[in-house]
Tab-separated table of C-alpha atoms and ligand atoms in Angstrom:
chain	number	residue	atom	x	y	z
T	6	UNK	CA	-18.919	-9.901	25.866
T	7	UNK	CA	-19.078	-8.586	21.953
T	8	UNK	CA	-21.143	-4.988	21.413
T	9	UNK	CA	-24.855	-5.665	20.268
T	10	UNK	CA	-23.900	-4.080	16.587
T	11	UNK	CA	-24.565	-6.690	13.571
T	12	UNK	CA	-21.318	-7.608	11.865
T	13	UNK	CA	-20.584	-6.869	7.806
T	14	UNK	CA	-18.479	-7.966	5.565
T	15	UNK	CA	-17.520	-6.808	1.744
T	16	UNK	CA	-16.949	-9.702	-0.406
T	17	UNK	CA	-15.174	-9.863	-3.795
T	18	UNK	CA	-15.908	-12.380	-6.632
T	19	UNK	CA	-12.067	-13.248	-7.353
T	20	UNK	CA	-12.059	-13.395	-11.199
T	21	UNK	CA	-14.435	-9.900	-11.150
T	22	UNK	CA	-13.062	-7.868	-9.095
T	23	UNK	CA	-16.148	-5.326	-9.708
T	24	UNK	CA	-18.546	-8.183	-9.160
T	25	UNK	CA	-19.207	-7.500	-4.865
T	26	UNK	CA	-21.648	-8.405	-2.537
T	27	UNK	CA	-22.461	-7.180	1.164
T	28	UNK	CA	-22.932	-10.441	3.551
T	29	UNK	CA	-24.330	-9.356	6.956
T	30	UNK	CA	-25.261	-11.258	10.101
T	31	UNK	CA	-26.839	-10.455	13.407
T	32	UNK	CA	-24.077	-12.298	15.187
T	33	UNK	CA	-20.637	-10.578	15.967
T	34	UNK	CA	-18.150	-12.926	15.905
T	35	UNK	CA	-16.909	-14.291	19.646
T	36	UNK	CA	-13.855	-14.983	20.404
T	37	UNK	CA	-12.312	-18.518	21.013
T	38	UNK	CA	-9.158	-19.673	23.629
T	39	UNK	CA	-6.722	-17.160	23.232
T	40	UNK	CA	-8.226	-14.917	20.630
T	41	UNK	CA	-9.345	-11.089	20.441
T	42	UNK	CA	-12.138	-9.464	18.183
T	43	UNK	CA	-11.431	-6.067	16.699
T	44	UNK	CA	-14.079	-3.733	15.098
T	45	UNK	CA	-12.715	-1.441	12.610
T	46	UNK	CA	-12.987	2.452	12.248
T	47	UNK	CA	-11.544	3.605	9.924
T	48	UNK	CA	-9.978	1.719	7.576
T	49	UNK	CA	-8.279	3.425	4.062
T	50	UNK	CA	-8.615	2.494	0.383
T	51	UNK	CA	-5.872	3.193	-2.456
T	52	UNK	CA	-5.726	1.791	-5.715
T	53	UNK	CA	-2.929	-0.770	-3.967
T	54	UNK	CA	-5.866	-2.628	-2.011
T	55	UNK	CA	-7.148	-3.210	-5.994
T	56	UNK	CA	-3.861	-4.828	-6.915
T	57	UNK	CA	-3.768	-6.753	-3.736
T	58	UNK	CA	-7.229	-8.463	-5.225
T	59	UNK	CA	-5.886	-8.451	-8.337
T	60	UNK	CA	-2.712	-10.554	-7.470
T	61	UNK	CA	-4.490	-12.133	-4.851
T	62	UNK	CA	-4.389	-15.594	-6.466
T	63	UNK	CA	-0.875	-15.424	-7.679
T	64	UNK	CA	0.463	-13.675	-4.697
T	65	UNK	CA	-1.568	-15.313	-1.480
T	66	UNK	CA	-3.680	-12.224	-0.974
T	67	UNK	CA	-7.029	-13.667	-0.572
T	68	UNK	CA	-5.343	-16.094	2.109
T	69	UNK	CA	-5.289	-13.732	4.775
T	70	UNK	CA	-8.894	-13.937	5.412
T	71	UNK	CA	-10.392	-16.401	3.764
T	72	UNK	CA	-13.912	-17.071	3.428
T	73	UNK	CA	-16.196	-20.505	2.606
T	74	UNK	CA	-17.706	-19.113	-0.376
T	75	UNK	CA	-16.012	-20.750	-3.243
T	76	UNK	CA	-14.939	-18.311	-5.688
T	77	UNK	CA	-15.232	-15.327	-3.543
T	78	UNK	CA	-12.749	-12.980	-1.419
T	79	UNK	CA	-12.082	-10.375	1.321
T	80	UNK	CA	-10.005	-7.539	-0.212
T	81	UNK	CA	-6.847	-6.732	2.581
T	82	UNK	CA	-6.865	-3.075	3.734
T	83	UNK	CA	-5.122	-1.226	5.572
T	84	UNK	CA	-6.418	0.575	8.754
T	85	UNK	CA	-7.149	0.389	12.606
T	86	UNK	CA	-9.293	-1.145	14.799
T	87	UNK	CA	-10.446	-0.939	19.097
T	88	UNK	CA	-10.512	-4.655	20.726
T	89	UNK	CA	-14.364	-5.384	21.659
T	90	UNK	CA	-13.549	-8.376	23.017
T	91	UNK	CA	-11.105	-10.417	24.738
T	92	UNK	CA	-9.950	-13.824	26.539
T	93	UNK	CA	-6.003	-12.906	25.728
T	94	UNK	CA	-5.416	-11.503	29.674
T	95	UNK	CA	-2.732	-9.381	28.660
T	96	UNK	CA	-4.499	-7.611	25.465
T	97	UNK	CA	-7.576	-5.448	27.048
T	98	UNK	CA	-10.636	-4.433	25.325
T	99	UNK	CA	-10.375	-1.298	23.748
T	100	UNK	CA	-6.778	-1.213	23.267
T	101	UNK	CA	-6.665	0.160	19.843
T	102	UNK	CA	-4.303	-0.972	16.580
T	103	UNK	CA	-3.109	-0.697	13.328
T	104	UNK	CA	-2.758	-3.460	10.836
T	105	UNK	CA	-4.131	-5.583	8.023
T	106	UNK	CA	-7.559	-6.309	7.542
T	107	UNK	CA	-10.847	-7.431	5.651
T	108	UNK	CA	-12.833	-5.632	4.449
T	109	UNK	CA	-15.165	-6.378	7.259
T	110	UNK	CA	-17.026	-4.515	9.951
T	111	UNK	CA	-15.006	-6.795	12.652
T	112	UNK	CA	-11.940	-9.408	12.733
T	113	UNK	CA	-11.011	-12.143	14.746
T	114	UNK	CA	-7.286	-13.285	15.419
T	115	UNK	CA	-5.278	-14.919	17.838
T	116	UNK	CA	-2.240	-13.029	18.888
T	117	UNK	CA	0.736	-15.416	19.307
T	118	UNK	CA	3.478	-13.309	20.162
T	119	UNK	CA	2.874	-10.226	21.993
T	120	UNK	CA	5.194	-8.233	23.151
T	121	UNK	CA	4.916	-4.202	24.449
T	122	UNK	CA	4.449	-2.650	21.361
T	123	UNK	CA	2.461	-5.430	18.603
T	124	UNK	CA	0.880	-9.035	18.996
T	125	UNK	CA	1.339	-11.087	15.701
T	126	UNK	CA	-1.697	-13.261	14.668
T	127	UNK	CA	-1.004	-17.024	14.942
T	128	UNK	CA	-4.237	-18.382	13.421
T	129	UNK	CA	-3.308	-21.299	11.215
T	130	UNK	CA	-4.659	-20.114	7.907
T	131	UNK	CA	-2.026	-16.664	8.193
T	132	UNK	CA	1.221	-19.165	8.795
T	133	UNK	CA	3.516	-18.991	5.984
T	134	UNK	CA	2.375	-15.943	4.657
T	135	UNK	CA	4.676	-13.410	4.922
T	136	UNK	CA	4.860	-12.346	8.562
T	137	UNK	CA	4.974	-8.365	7.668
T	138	UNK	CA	1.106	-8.393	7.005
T	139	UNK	CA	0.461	-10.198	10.387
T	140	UNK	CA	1.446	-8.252	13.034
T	141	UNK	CA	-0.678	-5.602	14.701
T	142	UNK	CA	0.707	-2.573	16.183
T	143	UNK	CA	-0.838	-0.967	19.194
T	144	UNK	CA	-1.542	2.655	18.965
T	145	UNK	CA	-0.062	3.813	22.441
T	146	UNK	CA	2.608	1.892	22.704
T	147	UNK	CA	4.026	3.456	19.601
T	148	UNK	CA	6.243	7.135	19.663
T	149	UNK	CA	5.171	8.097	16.523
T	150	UNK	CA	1.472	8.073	16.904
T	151	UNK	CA	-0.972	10.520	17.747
T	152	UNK	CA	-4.345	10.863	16.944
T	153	UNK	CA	-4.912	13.525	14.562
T	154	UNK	CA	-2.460	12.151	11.976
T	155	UNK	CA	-4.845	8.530	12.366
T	156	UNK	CA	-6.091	9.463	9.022
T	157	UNK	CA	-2.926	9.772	6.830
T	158	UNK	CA	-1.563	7.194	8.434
T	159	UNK	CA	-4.030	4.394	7.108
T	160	UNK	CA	-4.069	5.765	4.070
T	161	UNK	CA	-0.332	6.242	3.579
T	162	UNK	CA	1.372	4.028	5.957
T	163	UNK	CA	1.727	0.473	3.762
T	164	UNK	CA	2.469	2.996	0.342
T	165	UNK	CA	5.359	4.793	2.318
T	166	UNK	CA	7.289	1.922	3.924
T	167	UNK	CA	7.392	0.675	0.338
T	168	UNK	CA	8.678	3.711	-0.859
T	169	UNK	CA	10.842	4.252	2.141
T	170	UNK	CA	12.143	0.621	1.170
T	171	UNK	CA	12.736	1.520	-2.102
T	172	UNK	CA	14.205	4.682	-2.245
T	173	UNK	CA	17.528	3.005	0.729
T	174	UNK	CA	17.213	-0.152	-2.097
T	175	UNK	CA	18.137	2.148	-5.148
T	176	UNK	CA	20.636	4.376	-2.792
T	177	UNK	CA	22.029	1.314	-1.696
T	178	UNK	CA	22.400	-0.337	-5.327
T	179	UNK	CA	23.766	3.440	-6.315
T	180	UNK	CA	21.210	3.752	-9.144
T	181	UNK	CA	22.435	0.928	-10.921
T	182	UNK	CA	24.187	3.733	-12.595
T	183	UNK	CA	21.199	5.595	-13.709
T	184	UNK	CA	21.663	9.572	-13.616
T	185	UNK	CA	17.934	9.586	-14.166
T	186	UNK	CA	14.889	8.089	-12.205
T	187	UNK	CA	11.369	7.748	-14.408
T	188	UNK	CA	8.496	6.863	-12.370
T	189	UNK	CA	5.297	5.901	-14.028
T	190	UNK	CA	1.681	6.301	-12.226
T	191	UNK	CA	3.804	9.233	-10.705
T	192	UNK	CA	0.416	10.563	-9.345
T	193	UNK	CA	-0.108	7.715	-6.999
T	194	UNK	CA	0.986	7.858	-3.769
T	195	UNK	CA	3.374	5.071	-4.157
T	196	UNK	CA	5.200	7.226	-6.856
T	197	UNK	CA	5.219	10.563	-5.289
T	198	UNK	CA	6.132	9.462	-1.637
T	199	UNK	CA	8.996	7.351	-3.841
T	200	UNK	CA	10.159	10.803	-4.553
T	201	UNK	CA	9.809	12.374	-1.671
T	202	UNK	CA	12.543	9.963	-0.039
T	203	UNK	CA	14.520	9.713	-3.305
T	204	UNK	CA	15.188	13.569	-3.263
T	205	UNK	CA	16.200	13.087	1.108
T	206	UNK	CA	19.020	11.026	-0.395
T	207	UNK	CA	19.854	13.271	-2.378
T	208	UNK	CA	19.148	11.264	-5.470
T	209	UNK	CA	18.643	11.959	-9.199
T	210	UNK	CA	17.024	13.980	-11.480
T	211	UNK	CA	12.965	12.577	-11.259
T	212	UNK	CA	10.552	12.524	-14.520
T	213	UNK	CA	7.420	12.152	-13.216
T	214	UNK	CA	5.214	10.005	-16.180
T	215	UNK	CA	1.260	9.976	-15.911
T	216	UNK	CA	-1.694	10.541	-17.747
T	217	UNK	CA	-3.244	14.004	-19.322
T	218	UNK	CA	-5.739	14.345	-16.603
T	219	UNK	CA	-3.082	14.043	-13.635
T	220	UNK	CA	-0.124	15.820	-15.280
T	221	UNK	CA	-1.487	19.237	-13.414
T	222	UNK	CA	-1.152	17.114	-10.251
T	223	UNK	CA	1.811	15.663	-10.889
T	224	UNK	CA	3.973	19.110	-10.980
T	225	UNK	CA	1.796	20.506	-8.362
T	226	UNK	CA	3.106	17.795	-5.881
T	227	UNK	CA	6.705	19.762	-6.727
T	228	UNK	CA	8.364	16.261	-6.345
T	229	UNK	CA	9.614	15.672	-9.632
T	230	UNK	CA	12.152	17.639	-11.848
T	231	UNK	CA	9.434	17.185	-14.928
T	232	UNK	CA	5.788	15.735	-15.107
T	233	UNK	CA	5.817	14.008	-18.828
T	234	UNK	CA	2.269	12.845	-19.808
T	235	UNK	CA	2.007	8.814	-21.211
T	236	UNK	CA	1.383	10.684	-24.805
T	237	UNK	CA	4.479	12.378	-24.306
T	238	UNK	CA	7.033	10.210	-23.654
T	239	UNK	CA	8.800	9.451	-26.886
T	240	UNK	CA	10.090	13.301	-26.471
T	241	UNK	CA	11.758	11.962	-23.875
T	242	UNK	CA	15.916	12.671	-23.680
T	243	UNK	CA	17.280	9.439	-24.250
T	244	UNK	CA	20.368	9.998	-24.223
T	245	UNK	CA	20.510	10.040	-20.528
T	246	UNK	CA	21.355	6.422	-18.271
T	247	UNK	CA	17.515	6.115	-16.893
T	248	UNK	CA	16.115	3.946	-14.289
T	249	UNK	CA	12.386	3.285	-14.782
T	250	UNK	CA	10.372	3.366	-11.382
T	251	UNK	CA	7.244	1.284	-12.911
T	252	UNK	CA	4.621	1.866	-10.282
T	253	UNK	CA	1.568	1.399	-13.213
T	254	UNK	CA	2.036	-1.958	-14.643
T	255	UNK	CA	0.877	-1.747	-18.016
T	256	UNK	CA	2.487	-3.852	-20.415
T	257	UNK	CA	2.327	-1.254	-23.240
T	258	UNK	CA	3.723	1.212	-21.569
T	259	UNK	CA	6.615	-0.923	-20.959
T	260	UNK	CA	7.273	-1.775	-23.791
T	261	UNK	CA	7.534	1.770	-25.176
T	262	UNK	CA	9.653	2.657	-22.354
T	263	UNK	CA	11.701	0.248	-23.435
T	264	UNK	CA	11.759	0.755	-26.807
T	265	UNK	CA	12.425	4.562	-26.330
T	266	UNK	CA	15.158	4.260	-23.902
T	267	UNK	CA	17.140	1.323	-26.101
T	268	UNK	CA	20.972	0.627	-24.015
T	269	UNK	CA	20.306	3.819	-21.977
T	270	UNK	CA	17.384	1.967	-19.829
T	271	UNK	CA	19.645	0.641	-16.989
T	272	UNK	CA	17.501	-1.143	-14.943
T	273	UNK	CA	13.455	-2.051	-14.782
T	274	UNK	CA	12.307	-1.701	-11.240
T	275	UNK	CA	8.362	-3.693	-11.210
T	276	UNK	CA	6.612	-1.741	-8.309
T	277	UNK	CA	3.163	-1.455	-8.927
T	278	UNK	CA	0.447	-2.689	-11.167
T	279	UNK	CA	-1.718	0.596	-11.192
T	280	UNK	CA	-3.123	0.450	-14.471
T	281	UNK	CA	-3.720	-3.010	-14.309
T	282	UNK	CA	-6.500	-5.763	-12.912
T	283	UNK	CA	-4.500	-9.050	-13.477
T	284	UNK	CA	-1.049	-9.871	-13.029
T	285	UNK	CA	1.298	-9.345	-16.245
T	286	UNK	CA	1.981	-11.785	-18.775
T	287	UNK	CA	5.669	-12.496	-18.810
T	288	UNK	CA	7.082	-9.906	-21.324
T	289	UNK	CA	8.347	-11.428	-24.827
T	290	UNK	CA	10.810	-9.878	-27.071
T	291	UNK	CA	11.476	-7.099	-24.171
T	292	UNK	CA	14.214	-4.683	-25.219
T	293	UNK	CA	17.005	-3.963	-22.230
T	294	UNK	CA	16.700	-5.138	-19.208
T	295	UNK	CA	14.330	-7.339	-17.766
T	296	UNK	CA	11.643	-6.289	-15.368
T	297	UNK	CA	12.759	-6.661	-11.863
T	298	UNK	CA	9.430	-6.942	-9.275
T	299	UNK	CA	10.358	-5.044	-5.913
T	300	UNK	CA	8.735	-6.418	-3.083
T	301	UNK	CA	8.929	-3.746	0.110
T	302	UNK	CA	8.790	-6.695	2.162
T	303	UNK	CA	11.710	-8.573	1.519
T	304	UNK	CA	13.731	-5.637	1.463
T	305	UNK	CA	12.140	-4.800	4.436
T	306	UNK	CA	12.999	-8.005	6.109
T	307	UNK	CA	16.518	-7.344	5.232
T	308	UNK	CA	16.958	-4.067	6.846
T	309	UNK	CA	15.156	-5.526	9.850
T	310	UNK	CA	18.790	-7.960	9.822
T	311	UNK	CA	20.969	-5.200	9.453
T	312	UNK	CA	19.704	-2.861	11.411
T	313	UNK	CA	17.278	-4.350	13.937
T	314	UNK	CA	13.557	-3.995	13.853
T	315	UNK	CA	13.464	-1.260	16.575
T	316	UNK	CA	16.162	0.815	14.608
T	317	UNK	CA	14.519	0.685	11.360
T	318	UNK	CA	10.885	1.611	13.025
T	319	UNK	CA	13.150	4.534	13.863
T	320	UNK	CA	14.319	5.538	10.767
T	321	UNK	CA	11.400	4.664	8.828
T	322	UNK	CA	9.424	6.749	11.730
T	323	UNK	CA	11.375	9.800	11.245
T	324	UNK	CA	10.826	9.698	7.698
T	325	UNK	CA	7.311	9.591	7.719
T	326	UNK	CA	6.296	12.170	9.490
T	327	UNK	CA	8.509	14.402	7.640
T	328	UNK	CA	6.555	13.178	4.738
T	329	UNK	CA	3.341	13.681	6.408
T	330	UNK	CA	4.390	17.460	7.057
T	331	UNK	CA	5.461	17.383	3.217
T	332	UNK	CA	1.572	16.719	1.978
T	333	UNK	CA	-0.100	18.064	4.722
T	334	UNK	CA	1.368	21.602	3.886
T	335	UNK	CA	-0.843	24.466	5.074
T	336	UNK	CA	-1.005	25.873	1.420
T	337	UNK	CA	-1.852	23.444	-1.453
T	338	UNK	CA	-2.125	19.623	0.333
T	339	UNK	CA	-1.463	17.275	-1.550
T	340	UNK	CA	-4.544	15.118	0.073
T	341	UNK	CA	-7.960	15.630	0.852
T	342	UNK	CA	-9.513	13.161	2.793
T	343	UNK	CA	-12.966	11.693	2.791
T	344	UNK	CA	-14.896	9.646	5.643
T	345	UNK	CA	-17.435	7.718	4.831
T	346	UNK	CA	-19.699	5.369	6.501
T	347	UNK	CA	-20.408	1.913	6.005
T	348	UNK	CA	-18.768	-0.973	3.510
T	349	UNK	CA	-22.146	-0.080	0.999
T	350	UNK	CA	-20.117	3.055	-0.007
T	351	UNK	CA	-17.157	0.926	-0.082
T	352	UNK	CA	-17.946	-0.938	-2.621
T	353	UNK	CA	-18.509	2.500	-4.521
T	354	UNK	CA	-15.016	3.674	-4.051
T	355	UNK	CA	-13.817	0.247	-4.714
T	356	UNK	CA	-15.997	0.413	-8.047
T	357	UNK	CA	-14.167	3.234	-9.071
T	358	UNK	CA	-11.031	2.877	-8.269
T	359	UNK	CA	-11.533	-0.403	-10.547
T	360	UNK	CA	-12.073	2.031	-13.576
T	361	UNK	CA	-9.447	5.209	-12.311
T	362	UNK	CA	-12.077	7.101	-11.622
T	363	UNK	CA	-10.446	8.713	-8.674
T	364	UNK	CA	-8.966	12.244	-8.300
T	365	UNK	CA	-5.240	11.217	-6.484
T	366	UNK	CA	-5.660	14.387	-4.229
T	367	UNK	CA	-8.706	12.141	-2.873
T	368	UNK	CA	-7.936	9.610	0.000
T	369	UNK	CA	-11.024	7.624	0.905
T	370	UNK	CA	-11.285	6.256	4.911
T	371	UNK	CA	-14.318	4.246	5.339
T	372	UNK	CA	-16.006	3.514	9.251
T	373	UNK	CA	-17.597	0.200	8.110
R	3	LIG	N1	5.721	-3.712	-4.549
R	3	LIG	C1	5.206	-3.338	-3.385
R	3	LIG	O1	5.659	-3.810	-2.336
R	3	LIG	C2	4.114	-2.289	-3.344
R	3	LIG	C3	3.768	-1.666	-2.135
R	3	LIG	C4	2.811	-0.622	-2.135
R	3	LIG	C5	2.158	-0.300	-3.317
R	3	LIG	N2	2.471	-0.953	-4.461
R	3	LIG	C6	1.732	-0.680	-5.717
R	3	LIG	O2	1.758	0.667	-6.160
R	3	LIG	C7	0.597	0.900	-6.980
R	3	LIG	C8	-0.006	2.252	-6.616
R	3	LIG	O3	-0.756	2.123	-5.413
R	3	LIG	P1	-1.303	3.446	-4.634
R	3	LIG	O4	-2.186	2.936	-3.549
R	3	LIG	O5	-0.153	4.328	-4.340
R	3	LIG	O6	-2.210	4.096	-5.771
R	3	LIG	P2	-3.099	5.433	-5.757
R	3	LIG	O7	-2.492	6.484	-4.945
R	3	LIG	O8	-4.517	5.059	-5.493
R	3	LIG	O9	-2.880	5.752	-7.318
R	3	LIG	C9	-3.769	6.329	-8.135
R	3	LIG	C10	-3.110	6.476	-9.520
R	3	LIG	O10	-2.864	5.206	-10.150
R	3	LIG	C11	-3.230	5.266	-11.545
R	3	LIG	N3	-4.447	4.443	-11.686
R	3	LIG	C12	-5.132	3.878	-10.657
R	3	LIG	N4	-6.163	3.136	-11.109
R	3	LIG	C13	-6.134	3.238	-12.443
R	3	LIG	C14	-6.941	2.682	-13.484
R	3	LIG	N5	-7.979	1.872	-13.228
R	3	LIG	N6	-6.639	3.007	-14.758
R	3	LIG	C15	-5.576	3.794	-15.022
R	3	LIG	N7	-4.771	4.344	-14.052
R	3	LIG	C16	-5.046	4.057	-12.792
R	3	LIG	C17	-3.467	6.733	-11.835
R	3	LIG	O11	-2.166	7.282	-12.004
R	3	LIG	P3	-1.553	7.900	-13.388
R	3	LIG	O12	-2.657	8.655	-14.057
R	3	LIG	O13	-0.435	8.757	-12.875
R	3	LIG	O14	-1.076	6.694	-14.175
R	3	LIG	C18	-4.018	7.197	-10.483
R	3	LIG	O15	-3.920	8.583	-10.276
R	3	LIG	C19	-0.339	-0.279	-6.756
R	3	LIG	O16	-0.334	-1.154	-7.875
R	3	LIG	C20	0.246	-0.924	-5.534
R	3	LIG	O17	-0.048	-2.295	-5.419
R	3	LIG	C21	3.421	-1.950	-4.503
C-alpha cells in the first residue's frame, strides 16, 4: 500500500529553535481505520513558519503534530501534498492538497468531515485547536487553482489571507481614524501583500518601515507611499493620526514608535513577530495605545458568519490572484523562487531565516 521511499522528518528543539535534527526511518507510515497518508512536494518556508515555532508553546503550535521526544518539535508549514495511501473510500490515492503540515517527508490524518472540496482532520491530538489549520483543501476541486501558480501559492497563501483579513478588519473599523497606515517589517510578505489590499480599498497613505538593507526593496515593491528605514523613523511627520501595522515584533521598536507618535498613534495593530524568536514580554510604561494582537483567524471565522464560507473563498479568491499578477509582473517580480530538495537543506533555510539572513525577493519551496 505506502511507496517503498524511507520517511523524514525535521525536528526542532523547542527552547532552540536553531538547535535541529533529521530523524529518518525505513518505514513509511501506514495508515489506520479511516485515515490517509500524504507525502509532501513542495512545501514553502517564510519567516512566519519561525514565529509559529517561536510561539509554539504559548500559542499551541507544536500541538499540531506532536512528537514523543520530550523537548522537541515539528515546525507547521505550509504546502501540498499527493495521497499515497488510503482506507477513506471516498478520498483516492493521489488526489492532491493543500494544507498544514510538518515538516516531514509524509503525514498521516484522519479526515472527519469531507465534503467536495476539503476533508478536515479529526485525529484527537488536532481537536480544539483552531479548526482553520485543520482542514485540507483538494487541488481540483478548487476554481482558483492551477498548476503553475502551485508555487506562489504555498509560499503566499497563509501570509495573504492574513493580510486579506486585515486589510476588510481596518476598512471595516474605518482606520480607527488614522489618515496614516505605518507598517513595520514592510519587506515581508505579510506587510507588502497588507498593502497591496489596503490600497484595493482605497485606503490611506502607507509608510513602509524596514531596515537599511531592505529599504531598496521596500520602494521597489511600489506598495507604499514612502519606505522609511528603522534608523529613520524619528523624522517621521507626527503630526499626522497614524495607525501602526506592527508586522516585526520588536519591543524596541515599539516603544520608539510610540514614543515618536505621542496622542497621534491611534491604534497598535500586533501582527507579526518578525524580528523576534520568543513571544513579547507584556509592554510596561507603553505610551498610547496598547498593543492589539490580530489574529487572521478569528477574523476570519467571523467573515465566514457573515458572509458564508463559500462567499468569502470567493472574495478572498479574487483577491489573490490579482495579487499574484501584482508580484509576478513580467518586469521587476517581486519573488524569485527557489526549489530545493530534501529537509537537510531545510534546516539551512530554516537556519537562516533564524538570523534574517534572507533576501525577501527569495521564496524558498522545499521537496522533502
Ligand atoms: N497574526 C497573524 O495571523 C499572522 C499571519 C501571517 C503572518 N504573520 C506574521 O507576519 C510575520 C512576517 O511573516 P512573513 O512570512 O511574511 O515574513 P517574510 O516574508 O519571511 O519576512 C522577511 C522579513 O522579516 C524581517 N525579518 C525576518 N527575520 C528577521 C530576523 N531574524 N531579524 C530581523 N528581521 C527579520 C525582515 O524585514 P525588515 O528588514 O523589513 O524588518 C525580512 O525581510 C511573521 O512574524 C508572521 O508570523 C502573522
Amino acid at each position: 500500500m505506502a511507496e517503498k521511499q524511507g520517511f523524514q522528518r525535521l525536528l526542532m528543539r523547542r527552547d532552540q529553535l536553531d538547535c535541529m535534527r533529521l530523524d529518518a526511518s525505513d518505514t513509511v507510515p501506514e495508515p489506520g481505520a479511516d485515515e490517509i497518508v500524504l507525502r509532501l512536494d513542495p512545501f514553502a518556508l517564510t519567516t512566519n513558519n519561525i514565529t509559529y515555532a517561536a510561539f509554539g508553546a504559548a500559542m499551541k503550535y507544536w500541538d499540531f503534530f506532536p512528537v514523543e521526544a520530550s523537548g522537541w518539535g515539528q515546525m507547521p508549514v505550509w504546502g501540498y501534498a499527493d495521497v499515497v495511501a488510503s482506507t477513506v473510500p471516498s478520498i483516492g490515492v493521489s488526489q492532491r492538497y493543500f494544507g498544514y503540515f510538518p515538516t516531514a517527508t509524509h503525514l498521516c490524518v484522519r479526515p472527519g468531515k469531507i465534503n467536495q472540496a476539503s476533508f478536515r482532520d479529526d485525529m484527537a491530538h488536532r481537536r480544539g485547536l483552531p479548526d482553520i489549520y485543520n482542514w485540507y483543501q483538494r487541488t481540483d476541486q478548487d476554481p482558483f487553482h492551477a498548476a503553475e501558480i502551485e508555487p506562489l501559492h504555498a509560499i503566499y497563501r497563509p501570509l495573504f489571507i492574513t493580510a486579506y483579513s486585515l486589510a476588510d478588519f481596518l476598512h471595516d473599523k474605518a482606520g480607527f481614524g488614522a489618515q496614516r497606515f505605518l507598517i513595520s517589517s514592510a519587506s515581508s510578505k505579510t506587510a507588502y501583500a497588507t498593502a497591496w489590499c489596503l490600497r484595493q480599498l482605497g485606503d490611506r497613505e502607507l509608510i513602509g518601515l524596514t531596515s537599511d538593507r531592505n529599504l531598496d526593496f521596500v520602494a521597489e515593491t511600489g506598495l507604499y507611499d514612502q519606505a522609511l528605514s528603522y534608523s529613520n523613523l524619528k523624522e517621521i511627520n507626527a503630526s499626522i493620526p497614524t495607525l501602526y501595522i506592527d508586522v516585526a515584533g520588536n519591543p524596541d521598536l515599539t516603544r520608539t514608535v510610540h514614543e515618536t507618535l505621542g496622542d497621534r498613534l491611534v491604534h497598535d495593530c500586533t501582527v507579526g513577530s518578525a524580528q523576534s524568536q520568543r513571544p513579547p514580554a507584556a509592554p510596561v510604561d507603553l505610551p498610547g495605545p496598547r498593543p492589539s494582537f490580530f489574529f487572521a483567524p478569528d477574523h476570519i471565522a467571523r467573515r465566514h458568519q457573515d458572509w458564508g464560507v463559500a462567499e468569502f473563498n470567493r472574495r478572498a479568491g479574487q483577491a489573490t490572484q490579482g495579487f499574484y499578477r501584482y508580484v509576478a509582473r513580467p518586469v521587476k517580480p517581486l519573488l524569485t523562487i527557489t526549489k530545493i530538495d530534501g529537509l537537510a537543506a531545510a534546516e539551512k533555510v530554516i537556519s537562516a531565516m533564524l538570523t534574517g539572513r534572507v533576501d525577501p525577493r527569495e521564496g524558498h519551496l522545499i521537496n522533502p
